[in-house]
Amino acid sequence: MAEKAPLALPSRPKSLLVKLLAFVVSLALIAQLGSAGIVSYFATQAAQDGFEKRLAAYVDARNEIIGTLVWRLQFEELDRILKDMLKEDGVVSVRVYDETDALVGSAERQDDGGRVVTHRANLRYAHNGVRDKAGHLALRASLAPIMAEGWRQ
């Protein structure tokens, strides 16, 4: 007669304590990852806000110079200043329009394809007591340096 194979014993069920410990550890890991993501998000938002404030101050510092060049129709000098503005970290394009919304100067460089913010500012002309609008400026800046910095933290 053929011998019967012995029956396999059922494996012992894990104790409730081991299951509970595994559950608590997984919850702790999920909470840690979630809090790291939230902290990273708020840090990136703060860096973006600081970057946009720096851009606004940068444009404001050059406002009257650019406004004067547009007012006096000195477009060669305007082009030189706009190309110089591209050297600022993150700036990908600068466009200047006169008071009739005609494009009078622009400069741009290769964009890295990331998120871009646009900062617009009205240009002012002020000389010898004469104060007037001189058009507006649109500056586009890439957020890629900020995003990369956020991932490195």
C-alpha positions as MATLAB code, in Angstrom:
seq = 'MAEKAPLALPSRPKSLLVKLLAFVVSLALIAQLGSAGIVSYFATQAAQDGFEKRLAAYVDARNEIIGTLVWRLQFEELDRILKDMLKEDGVVSVRVYDETDALVGSAERQDDGGRVVTHRANLRYAHNGVRDKAGHLALRASLAPIMAEGWRQ';
ca = [
       0.000    0.000    0.000;
       1.024    3.533   -0.652;
       1.987    5.527    2.349;
      -0.004    8.612    3.137;
       1.906   11.895    3.362;
       1.771   13.418    6.812;
      -0.575   16.338    7.114;
       1.106   19.743    7.291;
       0.568   21.531   10.527;
      -1.095   24.915   10.184;
       1.297   27.830   10.769;
       0.919   29.577   14.065;
      -0.998   32.799   13.804;
       0.967   35.921   14.684;
       0.269   37.194   18.071;
      -1.927   40.237   18.472;
       0.987   42.155   19.967;
       3.141   41.708   16.822;
       0.267   42.842   14.587;
      -0.373   45.864   16.763;
       3.329   46.771   16.734;
       3.476   46.539   12.928;
       0.399   48.771   12.678;
       1.827   51.421   15.017;
       5.193   51.466   13.202;
       3.495   51.892    9.819;
       1.356   54.748   11.196;
       4.468   56.445   12.575;
       6.202   56.192    9.186;
       3.196   57.604    7.363;
       2.964   60.489    9.842;
       6.682   61.210    9.461;
       6.471   61.278    5.659;
       3.366   63.443    5.771;
       4.886   65.984    8.126;
       8.089   66.140    6.045;
       5.995   66.868    2.957;
       4.049   69.609    4.718;
       7.208   71.233    6.064;
       8.800   71.074    2.605;
       5.706   72.640    1.025;
       5.641   75.577    3.440;
       9.408   76.084    3.121;
       9.081   76.196   -0.666;
       6.169   78.647   -0.429;
       8.183   80.906    1.881;
      11.154   80.772   -0.491;
       8.888   81.593   -3.444;
       7.375   84.558   -1.593;
      10.862   85.815   -0.725;
      11.943   85.386   -4.354;
       8.950   87.366   -5.617;
       9.617   90.164   -3.102;
      13.254   90.259   -4.223;
      12.115   90.514   -7.860;
       9.752   93.353   -6.981;
      12.569   95.233   -5.227;
      14.896   94.530   -8.166;
      12.382   95.949  -10.662;
      11.560   98.892   -8.407;
      15.243   99.823   -8.163;
      15.437  100.087  -11.963;
      12.003  101.593  -12.506;
      12.884  105.247  -13.001;
      15.990  104.444  -15.044;
      14.000  102.328  -17.486;
      11.095  104.807  -17.442;
      13.467  107.641  -18.310;
      14.952  105.664  -21.212;
      11.491  104.919  -22.600;
      10.410  108.543  -22.141;
      13.501  109.847  -23.932;
      13.346  107.130  -26.640;
      16.845  105.840  -25.840;
      16.177  102.296  -27.002;
      19.791  101.178  -27.504;
      20.557  101.923  -23.856;
      17.265  100.280  -22.858;
      18.248   97.068  -24.678;
      21.593   97.035  -22.879;
      19.906   97.358  -19.469;
      17.347   94.662  -20.311;
      20.100   92.233  -21.348;
      21.893   93.046  -18.113;
      18.714   92.230  -16.162;
      18.818   88.688  -17.582;
      21.933   88.062  -15.505;
      19.796   88.160  -12.360;
      19.174   84.674  -10.972;
      15.976   83.161  -12.374;
      15.034   85.966  -14.791;
      14.119   84.479  -18.186;
      12.566   87.443  -20.003;
      11.972   91.156  -19.676;
       9.621   93.187  -21.875;
       9.038   96.928  -21.789;
       5.961   98.610  -23.223;
       5.335  102.313  -23.671;
       2.194  104.103  -22.449;
       0.304  103.023  -25.616;
       1.144   99.318  -24.927;
       3.562   99.132  -27.846;
       6.547   96.845  -27.212;
       9.671   99.041  -27.155;
      12.260   96.623  -25.792;
      12.691   93.004  -24.818;
      15.324   90.491  -23.865;
      15.018   86.815  -23.103;
      17.076   83.722  -22.549;
      16.405   80.005  -22.750;
      13.801   78.907  -20.235;
      14.373   75.657  -18.355;
      10.706   74.693  -18.712;
       9.827   74.986  -15.029;
       7.164   77.069  -13.338;
       7.385   80.765  -14.132;
       6.092   83.825  -12.296;
       5.431   87.129  -14.006;
       6.008   90.423  -12.271;
       4.478   93.551  -13.799;
       5.299   97.113  -12.834;
       4.262  100.518  -14.099;
       7.237  102.605  -15.200;
       7.653  106.155  -13.953;
       9.445  109.134  -15.403;
      10.588  111.847  -13.021;
      12.923  114.688  -14.002;
      13.012  118.416  -13.132;
       9.613  118.328  -11.462;
       7.972  116.426  -14.310;
       6.377  113.177  -13.176;
       4.507  110.950  -15.582;
       3.819  107.358  -16.543;
       6.280  105.928  -19.015;
       4.693  102.552  -19.757;
       5.070   99.227  -18.014;
       7.469   96.353  -17.624;
       6.766   92.591  -17.557;
       9.470   90.401  -16.054;
       9.216   86.593  -16.152;
      11.288   84.538  -13.729;
      11.702   80.784  -13.373;
      11.046   79.116  -10.036;
      13.375   76.209  -10.900;
      16.221   77.408   -8.621;
      13.813   77.613   -5.683;
      12.231   74.240   -6.409;
      15.653   72.602   -6.712;
      16.728   74.147   -3.415;
      13.561   72.858   -1.746;
      14.337   69.292   -2.825;
      17.904   69.536   -1.537;
      16.687   70.402    1.964;
];
